XYZ file of C-alpha atoms in Angstrom:
492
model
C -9.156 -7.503 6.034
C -11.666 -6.799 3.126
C -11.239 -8.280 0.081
C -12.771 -8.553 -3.612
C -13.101 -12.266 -4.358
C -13.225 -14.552 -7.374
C -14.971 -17.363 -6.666
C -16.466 -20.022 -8.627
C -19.506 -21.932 -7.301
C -19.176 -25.256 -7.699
C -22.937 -26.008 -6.965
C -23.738 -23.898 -10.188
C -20.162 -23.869 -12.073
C -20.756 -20.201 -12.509
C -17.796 -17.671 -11.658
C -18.259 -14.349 -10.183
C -16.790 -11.577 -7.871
C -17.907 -11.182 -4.265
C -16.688 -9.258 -1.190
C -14.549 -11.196 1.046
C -13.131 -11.370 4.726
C -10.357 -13.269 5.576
C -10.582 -14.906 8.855
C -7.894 -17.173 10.516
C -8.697 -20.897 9.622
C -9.180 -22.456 13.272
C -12.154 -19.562 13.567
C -14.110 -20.769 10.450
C -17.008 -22.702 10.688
C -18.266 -26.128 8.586
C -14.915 -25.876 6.617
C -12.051 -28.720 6.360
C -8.608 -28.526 6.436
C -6.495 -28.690 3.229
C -4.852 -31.824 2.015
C -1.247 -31.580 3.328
C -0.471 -28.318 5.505
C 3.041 -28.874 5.090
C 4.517 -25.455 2.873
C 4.348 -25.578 -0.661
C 6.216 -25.135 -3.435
C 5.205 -21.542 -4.100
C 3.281 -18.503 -3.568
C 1.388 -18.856 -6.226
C -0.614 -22.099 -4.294
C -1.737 -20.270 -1.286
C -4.471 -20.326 -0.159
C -6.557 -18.598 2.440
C -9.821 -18.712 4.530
C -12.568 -15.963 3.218
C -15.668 -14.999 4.711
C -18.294 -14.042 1.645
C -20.731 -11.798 3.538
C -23.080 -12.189 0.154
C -23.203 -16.368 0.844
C -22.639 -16.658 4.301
C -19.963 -18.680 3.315
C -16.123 -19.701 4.361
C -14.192 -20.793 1.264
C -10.562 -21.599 0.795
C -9.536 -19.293 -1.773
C -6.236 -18.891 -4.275
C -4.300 -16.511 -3.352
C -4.309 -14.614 -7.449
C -8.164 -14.497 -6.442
C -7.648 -12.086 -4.230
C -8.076 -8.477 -4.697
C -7.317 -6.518 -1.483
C -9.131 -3.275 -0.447
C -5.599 -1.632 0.991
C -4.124 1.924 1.368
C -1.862 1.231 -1.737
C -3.471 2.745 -5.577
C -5.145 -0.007 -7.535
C -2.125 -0.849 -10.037
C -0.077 -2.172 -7.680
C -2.859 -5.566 -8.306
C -2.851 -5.015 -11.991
C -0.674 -7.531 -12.815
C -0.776 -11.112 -14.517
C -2.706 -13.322 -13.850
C -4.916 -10.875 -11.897
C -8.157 -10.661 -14.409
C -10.952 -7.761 -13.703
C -8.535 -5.492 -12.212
C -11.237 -2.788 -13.462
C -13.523 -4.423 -10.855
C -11.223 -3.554 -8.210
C -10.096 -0.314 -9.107
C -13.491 0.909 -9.464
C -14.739 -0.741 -6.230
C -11.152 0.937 -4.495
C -12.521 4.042 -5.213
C -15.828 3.378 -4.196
C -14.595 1.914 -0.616
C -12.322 5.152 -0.860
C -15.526 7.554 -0.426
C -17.729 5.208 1.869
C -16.804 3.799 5.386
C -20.781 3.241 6.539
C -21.098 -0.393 7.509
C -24.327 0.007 6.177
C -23.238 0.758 2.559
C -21.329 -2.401 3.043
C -24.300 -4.400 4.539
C -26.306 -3.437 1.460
C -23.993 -4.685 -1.004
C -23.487 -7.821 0.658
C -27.969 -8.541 0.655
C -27.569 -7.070 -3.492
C -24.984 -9.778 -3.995
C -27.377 -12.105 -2.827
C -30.476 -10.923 -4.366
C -29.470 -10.720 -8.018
C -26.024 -13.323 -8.410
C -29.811 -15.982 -8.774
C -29.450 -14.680 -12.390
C -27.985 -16.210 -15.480
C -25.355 -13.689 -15.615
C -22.225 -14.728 -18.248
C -20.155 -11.862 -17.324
C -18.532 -11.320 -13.481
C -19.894 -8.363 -11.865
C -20.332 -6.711 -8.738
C -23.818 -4.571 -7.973
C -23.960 -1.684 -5.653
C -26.256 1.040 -5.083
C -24.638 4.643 -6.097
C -22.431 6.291 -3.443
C -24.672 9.322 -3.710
C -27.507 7.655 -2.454
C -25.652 5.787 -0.080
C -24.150 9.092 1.924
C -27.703 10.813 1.539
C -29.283 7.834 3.351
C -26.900 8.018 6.077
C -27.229 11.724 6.545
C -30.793 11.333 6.708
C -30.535 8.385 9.482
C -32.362 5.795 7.473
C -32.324 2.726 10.016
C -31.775 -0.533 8.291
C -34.113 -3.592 7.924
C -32.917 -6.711 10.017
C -30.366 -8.788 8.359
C -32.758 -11.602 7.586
C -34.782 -9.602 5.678
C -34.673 -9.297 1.892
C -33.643 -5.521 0.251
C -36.993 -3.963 -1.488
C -38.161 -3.764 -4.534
C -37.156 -0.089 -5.043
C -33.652 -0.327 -3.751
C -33.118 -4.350 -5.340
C -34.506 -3.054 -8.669
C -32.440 0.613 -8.874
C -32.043 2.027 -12.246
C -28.998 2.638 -13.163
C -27.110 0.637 -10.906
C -23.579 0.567 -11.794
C -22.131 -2.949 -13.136
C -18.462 -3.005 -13.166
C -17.101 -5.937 -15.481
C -13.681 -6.367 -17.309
C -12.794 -2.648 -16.991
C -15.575 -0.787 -17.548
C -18.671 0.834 -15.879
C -21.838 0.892 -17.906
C -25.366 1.833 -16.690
C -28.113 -0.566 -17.357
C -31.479 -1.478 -15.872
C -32.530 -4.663 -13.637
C -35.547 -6.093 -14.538
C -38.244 -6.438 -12.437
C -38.141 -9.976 -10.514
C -41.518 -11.633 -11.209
C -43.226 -12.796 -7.270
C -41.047 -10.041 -5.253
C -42.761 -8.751 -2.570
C -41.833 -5.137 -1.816
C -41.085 -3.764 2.008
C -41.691 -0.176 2.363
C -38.498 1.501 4.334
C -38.940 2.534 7.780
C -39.540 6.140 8.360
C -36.830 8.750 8.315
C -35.989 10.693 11.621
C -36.268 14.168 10.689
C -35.983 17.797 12.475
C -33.734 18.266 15.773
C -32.792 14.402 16.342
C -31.269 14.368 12.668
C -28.622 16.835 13.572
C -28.220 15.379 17.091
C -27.938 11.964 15.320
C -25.156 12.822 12.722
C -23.206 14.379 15.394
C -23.062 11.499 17.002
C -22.305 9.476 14.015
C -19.860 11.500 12.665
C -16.495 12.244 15.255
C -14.926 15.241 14.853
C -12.712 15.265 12.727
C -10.553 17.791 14.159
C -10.381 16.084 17.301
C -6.863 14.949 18.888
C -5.823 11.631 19.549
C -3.167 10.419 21.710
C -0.937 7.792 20.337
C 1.146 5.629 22.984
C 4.595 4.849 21.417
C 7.259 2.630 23.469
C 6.993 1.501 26.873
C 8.421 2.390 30.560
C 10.527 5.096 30.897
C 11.048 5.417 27.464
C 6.934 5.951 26.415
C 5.973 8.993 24.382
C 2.852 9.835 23.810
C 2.212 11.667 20.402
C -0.490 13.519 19.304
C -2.675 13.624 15.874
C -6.052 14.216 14.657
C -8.417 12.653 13.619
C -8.201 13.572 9.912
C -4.559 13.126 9.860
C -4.645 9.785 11.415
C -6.893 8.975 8.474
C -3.884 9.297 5.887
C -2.741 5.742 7.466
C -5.013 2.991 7.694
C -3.321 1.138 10.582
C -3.652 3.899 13.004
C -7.025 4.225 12.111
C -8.132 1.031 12.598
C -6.293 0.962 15.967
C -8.649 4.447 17.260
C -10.151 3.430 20.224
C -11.838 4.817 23.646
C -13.312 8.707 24.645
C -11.205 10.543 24.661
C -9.669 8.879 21.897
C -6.053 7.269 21.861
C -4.563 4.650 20.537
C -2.384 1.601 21.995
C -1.283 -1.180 20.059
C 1.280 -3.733 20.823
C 3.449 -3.230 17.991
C 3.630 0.286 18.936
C 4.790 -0.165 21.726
C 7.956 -2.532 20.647
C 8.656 1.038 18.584
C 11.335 3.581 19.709
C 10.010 7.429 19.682
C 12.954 8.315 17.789
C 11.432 5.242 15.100
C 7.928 6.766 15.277
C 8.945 10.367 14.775
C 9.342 10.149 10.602
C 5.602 8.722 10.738
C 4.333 11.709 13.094
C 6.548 14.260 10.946
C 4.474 13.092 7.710
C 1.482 12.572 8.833
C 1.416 15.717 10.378
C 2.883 17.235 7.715
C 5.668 19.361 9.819
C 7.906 17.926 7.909
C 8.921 16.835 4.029
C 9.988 13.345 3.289
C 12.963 14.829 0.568
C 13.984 17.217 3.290
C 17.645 15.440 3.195
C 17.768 15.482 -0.711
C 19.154 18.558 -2.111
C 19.508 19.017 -5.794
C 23.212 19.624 -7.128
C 22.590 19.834 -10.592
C 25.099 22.777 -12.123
C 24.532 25.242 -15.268
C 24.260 22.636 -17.889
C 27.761 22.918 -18.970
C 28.805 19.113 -17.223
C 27.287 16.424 -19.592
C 28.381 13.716 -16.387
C 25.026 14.600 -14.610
C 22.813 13.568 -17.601
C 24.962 10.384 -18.417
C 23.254 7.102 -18.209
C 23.714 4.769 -14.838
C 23.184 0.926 -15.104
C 20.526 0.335 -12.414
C 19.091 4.262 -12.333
C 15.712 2.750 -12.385
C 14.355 6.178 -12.127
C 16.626 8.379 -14.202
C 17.375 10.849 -11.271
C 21.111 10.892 -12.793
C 23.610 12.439 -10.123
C 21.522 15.489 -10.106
C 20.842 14.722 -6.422
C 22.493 14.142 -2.921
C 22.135 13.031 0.370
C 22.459 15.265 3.965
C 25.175 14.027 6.292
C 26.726 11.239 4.142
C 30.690 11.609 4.396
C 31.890 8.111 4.276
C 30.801 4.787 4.033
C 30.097 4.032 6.969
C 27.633 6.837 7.019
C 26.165 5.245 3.671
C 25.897 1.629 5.454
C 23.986 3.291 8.391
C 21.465 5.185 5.844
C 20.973 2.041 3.840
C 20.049 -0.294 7.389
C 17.805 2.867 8.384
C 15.915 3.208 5.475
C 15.024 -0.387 5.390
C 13.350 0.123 9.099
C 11.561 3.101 7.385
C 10.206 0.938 4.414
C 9.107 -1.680 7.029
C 7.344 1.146 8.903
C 5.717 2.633 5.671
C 3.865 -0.815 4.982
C 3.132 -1.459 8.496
C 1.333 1.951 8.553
C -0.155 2.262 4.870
C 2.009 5.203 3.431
C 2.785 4.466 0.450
C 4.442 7.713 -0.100
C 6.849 7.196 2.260
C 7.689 3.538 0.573
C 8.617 5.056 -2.701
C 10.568 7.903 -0.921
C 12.603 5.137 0.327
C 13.214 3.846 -2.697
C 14.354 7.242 -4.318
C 17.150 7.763 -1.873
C 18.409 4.412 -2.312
C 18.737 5.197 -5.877
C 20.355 8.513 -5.270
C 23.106 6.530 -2.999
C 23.189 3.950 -5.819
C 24.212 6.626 -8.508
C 26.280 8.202 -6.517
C 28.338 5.417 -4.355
C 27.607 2.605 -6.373
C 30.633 0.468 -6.255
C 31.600 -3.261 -7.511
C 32.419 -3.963 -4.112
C 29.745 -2.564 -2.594
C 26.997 -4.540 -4.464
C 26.163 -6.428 -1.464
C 25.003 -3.469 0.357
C 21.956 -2.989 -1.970
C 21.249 -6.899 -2.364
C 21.082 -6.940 1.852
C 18.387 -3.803 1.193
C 16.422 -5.647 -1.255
C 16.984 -8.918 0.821
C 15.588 -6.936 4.085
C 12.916 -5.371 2.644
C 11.290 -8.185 0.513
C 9.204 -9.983 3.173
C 7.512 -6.373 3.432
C 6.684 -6.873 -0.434
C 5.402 -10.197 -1.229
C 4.461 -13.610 1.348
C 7.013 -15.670 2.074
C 6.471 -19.519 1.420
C 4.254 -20.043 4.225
C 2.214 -22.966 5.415
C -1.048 -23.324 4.018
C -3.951 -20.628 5.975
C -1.262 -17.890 6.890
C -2.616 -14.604 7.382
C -2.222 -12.563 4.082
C -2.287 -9.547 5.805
C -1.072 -6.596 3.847
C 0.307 -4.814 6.695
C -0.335 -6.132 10.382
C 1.017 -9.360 10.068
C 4.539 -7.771 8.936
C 3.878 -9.232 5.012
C 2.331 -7.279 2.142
C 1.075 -7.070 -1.523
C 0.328 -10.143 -3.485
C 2.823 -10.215 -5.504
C 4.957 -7.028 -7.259
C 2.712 -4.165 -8.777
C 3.829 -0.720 -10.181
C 4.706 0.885 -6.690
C 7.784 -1.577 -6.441
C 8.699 -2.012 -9.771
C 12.534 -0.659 -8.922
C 13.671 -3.589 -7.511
C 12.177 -5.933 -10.957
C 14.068 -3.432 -13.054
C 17.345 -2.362 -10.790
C 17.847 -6.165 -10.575
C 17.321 -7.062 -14.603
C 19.349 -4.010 -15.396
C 22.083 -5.638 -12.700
C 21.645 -9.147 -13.570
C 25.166 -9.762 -15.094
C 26.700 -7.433 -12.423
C 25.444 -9.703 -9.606
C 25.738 -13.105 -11.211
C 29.099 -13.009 -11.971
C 29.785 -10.647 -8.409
C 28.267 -12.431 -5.926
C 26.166 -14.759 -7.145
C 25.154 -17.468 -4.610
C 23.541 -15.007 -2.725
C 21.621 -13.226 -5.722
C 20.452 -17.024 -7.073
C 19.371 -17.791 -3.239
C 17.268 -14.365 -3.193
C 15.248 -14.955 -6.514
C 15.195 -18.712 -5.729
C 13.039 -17.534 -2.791
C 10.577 -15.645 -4.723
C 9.382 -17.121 -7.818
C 7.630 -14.444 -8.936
C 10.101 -11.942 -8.549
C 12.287 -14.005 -10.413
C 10.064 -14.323 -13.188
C 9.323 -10.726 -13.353
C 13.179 -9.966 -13.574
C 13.364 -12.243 -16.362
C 10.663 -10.818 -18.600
C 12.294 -7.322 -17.702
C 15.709 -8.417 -18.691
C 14.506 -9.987 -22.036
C 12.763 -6.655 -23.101
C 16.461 -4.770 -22.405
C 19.054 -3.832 -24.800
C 22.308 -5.990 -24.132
C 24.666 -4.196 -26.375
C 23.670 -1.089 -24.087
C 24.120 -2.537 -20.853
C 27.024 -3.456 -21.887
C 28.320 -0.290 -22.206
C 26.929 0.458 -18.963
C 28.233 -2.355 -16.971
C 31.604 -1.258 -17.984
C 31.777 2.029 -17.089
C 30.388 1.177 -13.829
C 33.187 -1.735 -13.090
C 35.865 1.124 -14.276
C 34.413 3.656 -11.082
C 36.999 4.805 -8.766
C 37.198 3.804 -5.574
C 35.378 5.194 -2.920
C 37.106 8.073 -1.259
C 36.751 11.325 0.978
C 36.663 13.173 -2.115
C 33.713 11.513 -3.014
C 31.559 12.404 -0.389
C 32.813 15.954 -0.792
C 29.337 18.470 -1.552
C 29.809 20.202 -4.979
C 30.310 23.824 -5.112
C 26.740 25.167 -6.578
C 25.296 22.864 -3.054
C 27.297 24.645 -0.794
C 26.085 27.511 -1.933
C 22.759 27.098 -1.849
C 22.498 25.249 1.331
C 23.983 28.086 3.021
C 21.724 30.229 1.509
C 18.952 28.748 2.761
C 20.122 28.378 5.929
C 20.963 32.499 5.960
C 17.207 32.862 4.824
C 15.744 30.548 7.544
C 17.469 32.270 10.394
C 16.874 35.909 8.497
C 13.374 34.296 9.222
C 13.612 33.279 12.664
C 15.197 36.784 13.743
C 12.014 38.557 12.289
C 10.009 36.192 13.891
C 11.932 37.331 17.278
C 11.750 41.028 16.893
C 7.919 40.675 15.684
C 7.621 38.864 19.307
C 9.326 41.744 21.149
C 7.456 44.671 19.435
């Protein structure tokens, strides 16, 4: 897995950022094992075996000196203790628009052309994408590896340095006894084309995905630009004609799988069991404010097929399979759809007694999230080794802020297990702390009364208002007004 590295070199003393690959620790070569492998105290002292391409290099590196090039938007790494976070995001995007091992090759031989300099400020130098996709396009073939870059593409004018957040465009000067290698020959005329077909699959073409195994396999189907939206099956593309097989996907269920085909594919919405039951305005309730309604959705909203609590304990358990899936596959989108229903069943069922129900969510779900106290030279694999993130960015802020907002609730409710769950994570538990002190207490106050004084749970409160009735069976009146034109259109 690719990441941006800080390093500091402690032949020179002089700190920089380089591109990174982690590799397993037993597979690295000339490096020694850390002093005591036995787990530490925290996540904040891992560390982990990277590759730097630019230094031909293994390294142990800390763990908040790693950047990683993921699915997931940049801010989930903007965090503290994470400095140039502008270096990432504008490298993200950069790794975003270029998947040419040769852009990456070039970077890597930059890196180790011009980090020589006295440079006081970390940076990263790459050529512009621009160039980058016209070289490929022309089929410029590359210079060995143990060749220097030349002059003209070292030396590029306005190269882009990326430092502390911003992008500026300066000059290189000119290295004083470089020798400059002319580029070999671009192929031009009929073998161009015929090369960049090659080069470049189709993107419309189909690829079979293998889900499950024996009699109950299923074999789905996707192409290639859809299976592009998810950086695990991507990776895992393999074979003409193409198709994928992966062990993991083959521990999966169809029926497990099918959510992940629906979005991907795009046949289906992820909000297709929410349906909004907010009234004329006249009810003030809706608008009223919830203690944990992280993201102020009210009771304006409801959940398909929920008529008792049982039903509720089966969506909770399901959706934290789905949030496992989500990070396994890279859809982010799916994570923080997750997320929403929970906090349309928290709104709506949230009881005193059924606090435990949302701590066993958060409990599930948390190893997807942020390491676990591992031994030292774990895999910090944001998706494929069933762990994530490095630490708690913007994308899962809910649970920081349900769980400040909820503090007293489950402290003085069940609070060995809530003391046991941030025990486990010390930076979640610091992160809930500086939320909490930012929060007004006379207000939550309030709000942690009115939510002890909630009635009981009962079949009335499952019960679908009114205004949703009608609408739902509106729209299930126009759907099959839709399918019966469809019908007669067929027998014309």
């Amino acid at each position: 897995m690719p990441f941006v590295v800080k390093w500091r070199n402690p032949a020179t003393n002089k700190l920089d950022l380089w591109i990174g690959i982690h590799v397993p620790a037993d597979l690295a070569v000339g490096i020694s094992k850390l002093k005591g492998t036995a787990a530490v105290a925290s996540e904040e002292a891992l560390k982990y075996v990277i590759y730097l391409p630019g230094r031909n290099t293994f390294r142990w590196i800390d763990i908040k000196s790693l950047y990683p090039l993921s699915e997931y938007s940049p801010e989930e790494y903007e965090q503290a203790g994470r400095e140039y976070a502008g270096v990432y995001k504008r490298l993200h995007l950069t790794a975003q628009q270029t998947d040419d091992i040769r852009f990456w090759s070039r970077i890597a031989k930059k890196e180790r052309n011009h980090k020589d300099r006295n440079d006081r400020v970390p940076s990263i130098d790459f050529a512009p994408a621009e160039a980058s996709a016209q070289e490929s396009e022309a089929g410029i073939e590359l210079e060995d590896d143990g060749e220097d870059m030349s002059e003209a593409e070292g030396d590029l004018e306005g190269v882009a340095s990326v430092y502390s957040g911003q992008v500026d465009s300066i000059k290189r000067p000119h290295r004083e006894g470089s020798v400059s290698t002319p580029h070999k020959k671009a192929k031009t005329g009929a073998s161009v084309g015929q090369h960049r077909h090659q080069q470049q699959p189709d993107s419309e073409e189909v690829v079979d995905i293998y889900i499950g195994n024996g009699t109950n396999q299923k074999v789905f189907h996707l192409t290639r630009n859809k299976i592009m939206k998810s950086t695990f099956l991507n990776d895992c593309v393999q074979g003409k004609p193409p198709y994928i097989m992966h062990p993991y996907l083959q521990q999966m269920t169809p029926a497990e799988f099918k959510p992940v085909h629906a979005l991907l594919s795009g046949d289906a919405g992820l909000d297709s069991d929410l349906v909004s039951v907010c009234g004329d305005g006249g009810d003030n309730d809706e608008r009223k404010e919830i203690i944990g309604d992280v993201n102020k959705v009210g009771k304006n909203w409801m959940l398909k097929d929920i008529h008792s609590i049982e039903d509720l304990k089966a969506l909770i358990l399901g959706l934290e399979s789905t949030y496992a899936q989500a990070f396994l596959f890279g859809l982010a989108e799916m994570a923080d759809n997750v997320l929403t229903k929970v906090q349309v069943a928290w709104n709506l069922y949230g009881r005193v007694e059924h606090l435990s129900l949302f701590l066993n969510f958060i409990e599930n779900v948390m190893p997807n999230i942020i390491p676990q106290v591992s031994a030292r030279g774990g895999a910090p694999d944001a998706y494929h080794g069933g762990q994530s993130s490095y630490g708690l960015g913007t994308k899962h802020s809910w649970i920081i802020k349900y769980l400040a907002e909820t503090f007293v609730l489950y402290t003085t409710e069940d609070p060995q297990r809530f003391w046991c769950l941030v025990d486990k994570y010390p930076s979640l538990r610091a992160a809930i702390f500086k939320h909490r002190a930012a929060l007004d207490d006379a207000k939550l106050l309030v709000l942690e009364n009115e939510f002890r004084q909630r009635e009981p749970l009962a079949e009335a409160s499952f019960a679908t208002p009114v205004t949703m009735e009608g609408s739902v069976e509106q729209e299930a009146t126009t759907k099959e007004e839709g399918a019966e034109q469809m019908a007669d259109a067929g027998t014309e």
